mmCIF file of C-alpha atoms in Angstrom:
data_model
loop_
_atom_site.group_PDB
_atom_site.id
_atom_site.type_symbol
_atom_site.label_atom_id
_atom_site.label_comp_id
_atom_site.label_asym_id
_atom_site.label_seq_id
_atom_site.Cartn_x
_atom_site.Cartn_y
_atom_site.Cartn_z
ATOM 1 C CA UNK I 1 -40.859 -6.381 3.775
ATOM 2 C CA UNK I 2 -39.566 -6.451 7.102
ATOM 3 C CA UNK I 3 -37.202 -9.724 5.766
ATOM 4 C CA UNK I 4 -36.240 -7.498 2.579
ATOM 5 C CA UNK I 5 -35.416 -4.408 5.081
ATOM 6 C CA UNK I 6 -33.297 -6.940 7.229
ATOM 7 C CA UNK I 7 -31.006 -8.011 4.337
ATOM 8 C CA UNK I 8 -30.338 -4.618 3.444
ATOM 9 C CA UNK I 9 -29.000 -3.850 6.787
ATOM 10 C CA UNK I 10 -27.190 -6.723 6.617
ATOM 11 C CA UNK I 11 -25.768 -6.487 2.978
ATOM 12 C CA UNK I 12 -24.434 -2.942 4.049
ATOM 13 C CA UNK I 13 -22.582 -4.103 7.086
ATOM 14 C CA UNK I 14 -20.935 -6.227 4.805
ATOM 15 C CA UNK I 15 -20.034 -2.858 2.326
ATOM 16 C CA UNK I 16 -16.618 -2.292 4.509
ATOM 17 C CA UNK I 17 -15.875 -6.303 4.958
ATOM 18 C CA UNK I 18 -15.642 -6.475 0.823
ATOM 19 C CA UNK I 19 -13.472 -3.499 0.490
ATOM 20 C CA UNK I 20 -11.720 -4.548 3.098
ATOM 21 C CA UNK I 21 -11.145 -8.122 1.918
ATOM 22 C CA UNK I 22 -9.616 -6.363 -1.281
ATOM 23 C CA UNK I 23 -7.593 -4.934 0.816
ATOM 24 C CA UNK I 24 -6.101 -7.997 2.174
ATOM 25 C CA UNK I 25 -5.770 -9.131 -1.295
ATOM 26 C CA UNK I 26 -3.397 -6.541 -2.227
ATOM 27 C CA UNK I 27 0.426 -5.969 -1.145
ATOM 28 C CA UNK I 28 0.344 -4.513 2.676
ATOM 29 C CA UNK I 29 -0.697 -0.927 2.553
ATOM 30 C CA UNK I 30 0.539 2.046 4.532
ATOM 31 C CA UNK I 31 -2.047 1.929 7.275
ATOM 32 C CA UNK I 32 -0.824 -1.432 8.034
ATOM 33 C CA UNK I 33 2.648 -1.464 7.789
ATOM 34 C CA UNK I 34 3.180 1.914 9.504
ATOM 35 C CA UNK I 35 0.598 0.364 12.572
ATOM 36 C CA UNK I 36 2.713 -2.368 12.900
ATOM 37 C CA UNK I 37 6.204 -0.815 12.922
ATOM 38 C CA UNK I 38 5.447 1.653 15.619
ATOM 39 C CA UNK I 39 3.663 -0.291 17.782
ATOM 40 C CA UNK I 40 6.293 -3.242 17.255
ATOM 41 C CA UNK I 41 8.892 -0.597 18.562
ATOM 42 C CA UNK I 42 6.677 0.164 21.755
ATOM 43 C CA UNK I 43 5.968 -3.278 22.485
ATOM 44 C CA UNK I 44 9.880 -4.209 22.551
ATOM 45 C CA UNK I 45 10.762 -0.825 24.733
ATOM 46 C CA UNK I 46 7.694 -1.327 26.680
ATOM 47 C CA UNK I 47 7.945 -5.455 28.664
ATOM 48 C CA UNK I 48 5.643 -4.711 31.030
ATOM 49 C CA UNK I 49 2.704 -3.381 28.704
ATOM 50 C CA UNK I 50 3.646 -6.178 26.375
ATOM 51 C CA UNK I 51 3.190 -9.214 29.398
ATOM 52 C CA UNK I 52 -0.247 -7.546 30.228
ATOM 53 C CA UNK I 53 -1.616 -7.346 26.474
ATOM 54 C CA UNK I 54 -0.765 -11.169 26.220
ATOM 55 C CA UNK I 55 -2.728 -11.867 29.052
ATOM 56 C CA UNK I 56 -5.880 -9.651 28.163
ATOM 57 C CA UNK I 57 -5.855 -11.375 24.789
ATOM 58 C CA UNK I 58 -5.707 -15.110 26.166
ATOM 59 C CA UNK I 59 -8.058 -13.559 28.758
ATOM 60 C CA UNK I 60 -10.877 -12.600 26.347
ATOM 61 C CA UNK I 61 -9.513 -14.975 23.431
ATOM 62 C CA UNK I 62 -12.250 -17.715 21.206
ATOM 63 C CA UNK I 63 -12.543 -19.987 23.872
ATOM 64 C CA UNK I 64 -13.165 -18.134 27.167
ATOM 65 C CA UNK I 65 -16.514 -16.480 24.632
ATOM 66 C CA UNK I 66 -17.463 -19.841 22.993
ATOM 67 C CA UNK I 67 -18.129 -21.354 27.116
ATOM 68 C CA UNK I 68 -19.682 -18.837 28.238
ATOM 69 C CA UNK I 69 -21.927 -18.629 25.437
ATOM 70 C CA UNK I 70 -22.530 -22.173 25.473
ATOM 71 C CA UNK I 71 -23.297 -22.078 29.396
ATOM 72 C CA UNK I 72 -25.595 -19.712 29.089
ATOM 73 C CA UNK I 73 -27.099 -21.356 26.218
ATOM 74 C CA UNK I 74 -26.907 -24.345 28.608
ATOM 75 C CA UNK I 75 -29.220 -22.083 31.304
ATOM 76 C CA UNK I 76 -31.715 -21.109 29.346
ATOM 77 C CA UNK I 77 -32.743 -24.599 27.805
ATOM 78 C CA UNK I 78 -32.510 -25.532 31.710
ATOM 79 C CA UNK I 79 -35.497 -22.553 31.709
ATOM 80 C CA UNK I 80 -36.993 -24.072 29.025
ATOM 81 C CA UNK I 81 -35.978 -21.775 26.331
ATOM 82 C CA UNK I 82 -34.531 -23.800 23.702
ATOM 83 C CA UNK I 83 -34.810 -20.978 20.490
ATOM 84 C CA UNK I 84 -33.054 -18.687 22.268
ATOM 85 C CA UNK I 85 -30.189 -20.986 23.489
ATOM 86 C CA UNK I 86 -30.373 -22.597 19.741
ATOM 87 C CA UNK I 87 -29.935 -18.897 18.899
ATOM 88 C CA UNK I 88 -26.582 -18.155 20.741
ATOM 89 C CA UNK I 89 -24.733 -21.284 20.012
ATOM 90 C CA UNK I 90 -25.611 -20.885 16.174
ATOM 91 C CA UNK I 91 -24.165 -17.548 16.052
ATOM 92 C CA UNK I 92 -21.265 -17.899 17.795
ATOM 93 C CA UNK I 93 -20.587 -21.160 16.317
ATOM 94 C CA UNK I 94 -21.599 -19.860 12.284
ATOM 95 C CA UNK I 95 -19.376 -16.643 13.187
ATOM 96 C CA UNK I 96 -16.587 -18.490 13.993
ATOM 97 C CA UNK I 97 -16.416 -20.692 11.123
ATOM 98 C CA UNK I 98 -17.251 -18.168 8.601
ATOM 99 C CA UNK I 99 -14.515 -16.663 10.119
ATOM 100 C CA UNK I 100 -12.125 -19.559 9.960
ATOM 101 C CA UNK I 101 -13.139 -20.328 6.198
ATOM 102 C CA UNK I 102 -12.230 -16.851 5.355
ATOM 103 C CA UNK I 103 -8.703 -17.322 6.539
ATOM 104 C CA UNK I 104 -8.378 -20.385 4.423
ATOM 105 C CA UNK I 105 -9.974 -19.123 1.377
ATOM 106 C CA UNK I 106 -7.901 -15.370 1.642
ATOM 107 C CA UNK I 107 -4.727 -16.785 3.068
ATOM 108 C CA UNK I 108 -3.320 -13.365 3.383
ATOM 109 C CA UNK I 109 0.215 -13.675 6.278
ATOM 110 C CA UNK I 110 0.757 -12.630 8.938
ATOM 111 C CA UNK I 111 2.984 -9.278 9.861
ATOM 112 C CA UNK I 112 6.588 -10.704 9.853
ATOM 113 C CA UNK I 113 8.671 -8.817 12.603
ATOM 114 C CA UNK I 114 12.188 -8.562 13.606
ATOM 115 C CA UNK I 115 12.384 -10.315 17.196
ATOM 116 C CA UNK I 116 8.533 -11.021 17.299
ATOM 117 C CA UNK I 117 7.254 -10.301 21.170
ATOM 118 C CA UNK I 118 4.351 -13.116 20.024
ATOM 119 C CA UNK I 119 3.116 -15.821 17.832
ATOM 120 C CA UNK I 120 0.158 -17.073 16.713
ATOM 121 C CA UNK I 121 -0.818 -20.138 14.045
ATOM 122 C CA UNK I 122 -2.759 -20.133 10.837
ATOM 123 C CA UNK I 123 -3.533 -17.214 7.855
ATOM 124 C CA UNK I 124 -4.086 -13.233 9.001
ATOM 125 C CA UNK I 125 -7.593 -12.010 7.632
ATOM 126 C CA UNK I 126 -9.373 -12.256 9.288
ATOM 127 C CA UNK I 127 -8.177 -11.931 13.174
ATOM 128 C CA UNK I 128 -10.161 -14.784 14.965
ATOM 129 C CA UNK I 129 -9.639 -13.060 18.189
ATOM 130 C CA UNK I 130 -11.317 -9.758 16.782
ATOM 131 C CA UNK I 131 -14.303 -12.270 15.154
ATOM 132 C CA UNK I 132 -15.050 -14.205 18.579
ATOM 133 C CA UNK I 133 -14.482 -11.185 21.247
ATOM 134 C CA UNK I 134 -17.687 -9.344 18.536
ATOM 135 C CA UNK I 135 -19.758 -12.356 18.666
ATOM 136 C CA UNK I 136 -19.526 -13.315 22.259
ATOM 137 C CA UNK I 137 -19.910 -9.966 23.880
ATOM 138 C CA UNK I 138 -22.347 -9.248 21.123
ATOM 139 C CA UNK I 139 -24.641 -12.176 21.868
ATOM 140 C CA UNK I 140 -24.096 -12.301 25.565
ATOM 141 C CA UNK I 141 -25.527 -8.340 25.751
ATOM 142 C CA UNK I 142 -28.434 -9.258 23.572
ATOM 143 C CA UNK I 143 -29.065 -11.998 26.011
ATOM 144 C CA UNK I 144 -28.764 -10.118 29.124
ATOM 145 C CA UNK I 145 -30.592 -7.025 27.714
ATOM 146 C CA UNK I 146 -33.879 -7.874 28.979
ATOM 147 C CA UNK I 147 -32.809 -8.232 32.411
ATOM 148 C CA UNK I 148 -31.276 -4.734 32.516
ATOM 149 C CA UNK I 149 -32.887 -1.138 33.752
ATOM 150 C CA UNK I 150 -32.166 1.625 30.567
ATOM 151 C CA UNK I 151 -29.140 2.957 32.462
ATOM 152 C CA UNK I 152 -27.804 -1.132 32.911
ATOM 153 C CA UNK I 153 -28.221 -1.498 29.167
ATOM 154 C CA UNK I 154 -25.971 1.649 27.850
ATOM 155 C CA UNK I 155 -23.439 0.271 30.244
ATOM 156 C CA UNK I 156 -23.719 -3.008 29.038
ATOM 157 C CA UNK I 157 -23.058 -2.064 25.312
ATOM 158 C CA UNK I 158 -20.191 0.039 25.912
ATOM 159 C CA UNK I 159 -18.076 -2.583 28.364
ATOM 160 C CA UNK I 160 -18.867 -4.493 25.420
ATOM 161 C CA UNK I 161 -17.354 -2.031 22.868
ATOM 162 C CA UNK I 162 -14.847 -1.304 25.286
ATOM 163 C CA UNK I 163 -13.305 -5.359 25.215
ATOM 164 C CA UNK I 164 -13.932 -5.381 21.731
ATOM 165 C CA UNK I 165 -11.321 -2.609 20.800
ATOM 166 C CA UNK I 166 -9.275 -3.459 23.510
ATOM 167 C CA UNK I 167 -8.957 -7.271 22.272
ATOM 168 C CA UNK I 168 -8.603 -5.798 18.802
ATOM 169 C CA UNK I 169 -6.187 -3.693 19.618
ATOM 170 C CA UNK I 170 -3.768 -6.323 21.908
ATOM 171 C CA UNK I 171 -3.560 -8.133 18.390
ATOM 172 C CA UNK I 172 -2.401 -5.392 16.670
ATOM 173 C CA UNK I 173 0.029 -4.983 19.238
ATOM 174 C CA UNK I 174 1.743 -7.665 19.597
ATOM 175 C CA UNK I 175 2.054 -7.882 15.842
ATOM 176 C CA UNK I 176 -0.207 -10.746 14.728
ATOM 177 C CA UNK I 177 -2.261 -9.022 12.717
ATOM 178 C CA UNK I 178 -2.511 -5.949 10.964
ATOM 179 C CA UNK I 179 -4.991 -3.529 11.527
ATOM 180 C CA UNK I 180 -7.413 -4.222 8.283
ATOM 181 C CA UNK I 181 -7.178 -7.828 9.953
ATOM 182 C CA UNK I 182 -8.866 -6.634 13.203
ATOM 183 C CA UNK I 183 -11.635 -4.323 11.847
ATOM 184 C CA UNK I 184 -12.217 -7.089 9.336
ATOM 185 C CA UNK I 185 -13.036 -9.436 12.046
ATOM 186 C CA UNK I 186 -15.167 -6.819 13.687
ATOM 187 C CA UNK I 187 -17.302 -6.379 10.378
ATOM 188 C CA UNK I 188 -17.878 -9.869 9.910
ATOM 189 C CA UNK I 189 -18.497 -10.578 13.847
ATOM 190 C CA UNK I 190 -21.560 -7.643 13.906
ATOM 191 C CA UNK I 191 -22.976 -8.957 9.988
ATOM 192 C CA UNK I 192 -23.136 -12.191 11.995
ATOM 193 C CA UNK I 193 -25.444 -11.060 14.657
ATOM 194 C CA UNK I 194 -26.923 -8.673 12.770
ATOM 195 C CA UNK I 195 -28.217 -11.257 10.254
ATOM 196 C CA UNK I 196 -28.898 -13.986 12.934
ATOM 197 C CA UNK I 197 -30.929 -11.281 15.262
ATOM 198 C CA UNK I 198 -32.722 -10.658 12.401
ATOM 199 C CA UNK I 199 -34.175 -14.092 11.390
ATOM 200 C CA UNK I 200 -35.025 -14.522 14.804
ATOM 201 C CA UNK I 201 -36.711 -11.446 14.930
ATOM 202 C CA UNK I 202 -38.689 -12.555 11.960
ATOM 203 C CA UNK I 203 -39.601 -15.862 13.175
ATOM 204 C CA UNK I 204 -41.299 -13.892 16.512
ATOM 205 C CA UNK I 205 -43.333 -12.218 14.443
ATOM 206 C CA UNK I 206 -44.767 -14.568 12.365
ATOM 207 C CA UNK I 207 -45.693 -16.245 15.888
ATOM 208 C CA UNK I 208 -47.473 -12.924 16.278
ATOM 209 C CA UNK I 209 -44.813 -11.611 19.117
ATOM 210 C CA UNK I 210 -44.918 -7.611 19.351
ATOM 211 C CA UNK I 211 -41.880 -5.892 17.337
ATOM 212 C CA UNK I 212 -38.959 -5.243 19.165
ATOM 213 C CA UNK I 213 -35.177 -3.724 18.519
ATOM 214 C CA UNK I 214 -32.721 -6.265 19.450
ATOM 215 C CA UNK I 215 -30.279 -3.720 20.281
ATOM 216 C CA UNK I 216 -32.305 -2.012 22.563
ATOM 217 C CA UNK I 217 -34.801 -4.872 24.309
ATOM 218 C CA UNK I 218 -33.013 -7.855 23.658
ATOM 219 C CA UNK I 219 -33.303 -10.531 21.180
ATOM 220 C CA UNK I 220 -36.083 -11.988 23.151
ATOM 221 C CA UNK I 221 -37.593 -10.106 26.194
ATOM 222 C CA UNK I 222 -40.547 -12.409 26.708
ATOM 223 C CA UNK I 223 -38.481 -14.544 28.072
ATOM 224 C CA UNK I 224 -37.337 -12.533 31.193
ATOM 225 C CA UNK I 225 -41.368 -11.989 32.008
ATOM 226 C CA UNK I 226 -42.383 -16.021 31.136
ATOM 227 C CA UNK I 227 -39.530 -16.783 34.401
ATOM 228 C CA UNK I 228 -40.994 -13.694 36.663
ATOM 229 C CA UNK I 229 -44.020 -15.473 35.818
ATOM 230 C CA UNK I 230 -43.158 -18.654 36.322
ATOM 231 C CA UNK I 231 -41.900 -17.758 39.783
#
């Protein structure tokens, strides 16, 4: 039951990522389009805010996420918890190739601009950027959860939504992606966790661990009080 209740969550995460992938199937609709055009225009009038969005999206871009997930995944084995730091690196690492086989498979291109203030490789849908920022803040919060008072944790989650958007939105921006790209790649980056937190969840309890919400407590609390104890 609680693996049938899981999936469901999980399937309707994924409701907006199919309409939107037939939306990235189609011509380029008016959300899109009109996104891009105005905020190509602002970018081009507006240097200065343009130089700073570059930075902030190299800043929190796929790799800067994919090391610190795999250092901290390199920590906790050093603490001798190996399912948790088998936990991160698979859903970073499944997230981001999903992601990149989705590109591939949808091919959809890029926005093409007059006097383009950026450029980036590869297919459109979905924005890379917008699936790694979601999985690395995502993961690194459920990580750090544990070690956080109730206050800690609400500020926790909303830096995190607060890089997400902002990441998302530099991409938009700077007119290498449209805007179903970047909510796209949000979608798919919280399905990931989503369904990863909840096989892990599962496996606790069937090693007779107490129920917890990952989004709340952490994917793993016991793990904070096995090093306070260990200490």
């Amino acid at each position: 039951m609680r693996l049938t209740l899981a999936s469901v969550a999980v399937a309707l995460v994924m409701i907006p990522f199919t309409l939107l992938l037939v939306v990235a199937k189609m011509p380029v609709n008016g959300l899109d389009a009109e996104a891009a055009r105005y905020l190509h225009e602002y970018a081009l009038t507006h240097p200065g805010v343009t130089r700073f969005l570059i930075v902030w999206t190299d800043l929190f871009g796929p790799w800067p996420w994919r090391i610190a997930v795999i250092a901290y995944a390199a920590w906790l084995l050093y603490k001798g918890a190996p399912r948790l730091a088998a936990w991160a690196v698979t859903t970073i690492t499944v997230g981001g190739l999903l992601g990149l086989a989705l590109k591939i498979v949808v091919a959809r291109a890029r926005p093409h601009l007059p006097d383009p203030v950026a450029l980036a490789p590869g297919d459109s849908f979905p924005s890379g950027h917008a699936v790694n920022v979601t999985l690395g803040a995502g993961v690194l919060v459920l990580l750090v959860l544990p070690l956080l008072p109730r206050w800690g944790r609400v500020v926790a989650w909303a830096a995190a939504c607060f890089v997400v958007l902002s990441v998302g939105y530099t991409r938009i921006a700077l007119g290498v992606h449209w805007v179903s790209d970047v909510v796209a790649g949000i979608v798919l980056g919280v399905a990931v966790i989503a369904a990863t937190a909840a096989a892990f969840e599962t496996w606790r309890r069937e090693e007779g661990r107490r129920p917890v919400s990952p989004p709340v407590e952490g994917v793993e609390p016991e793990f904070v009080k096995a090093s306070d104890e260990k200490k």
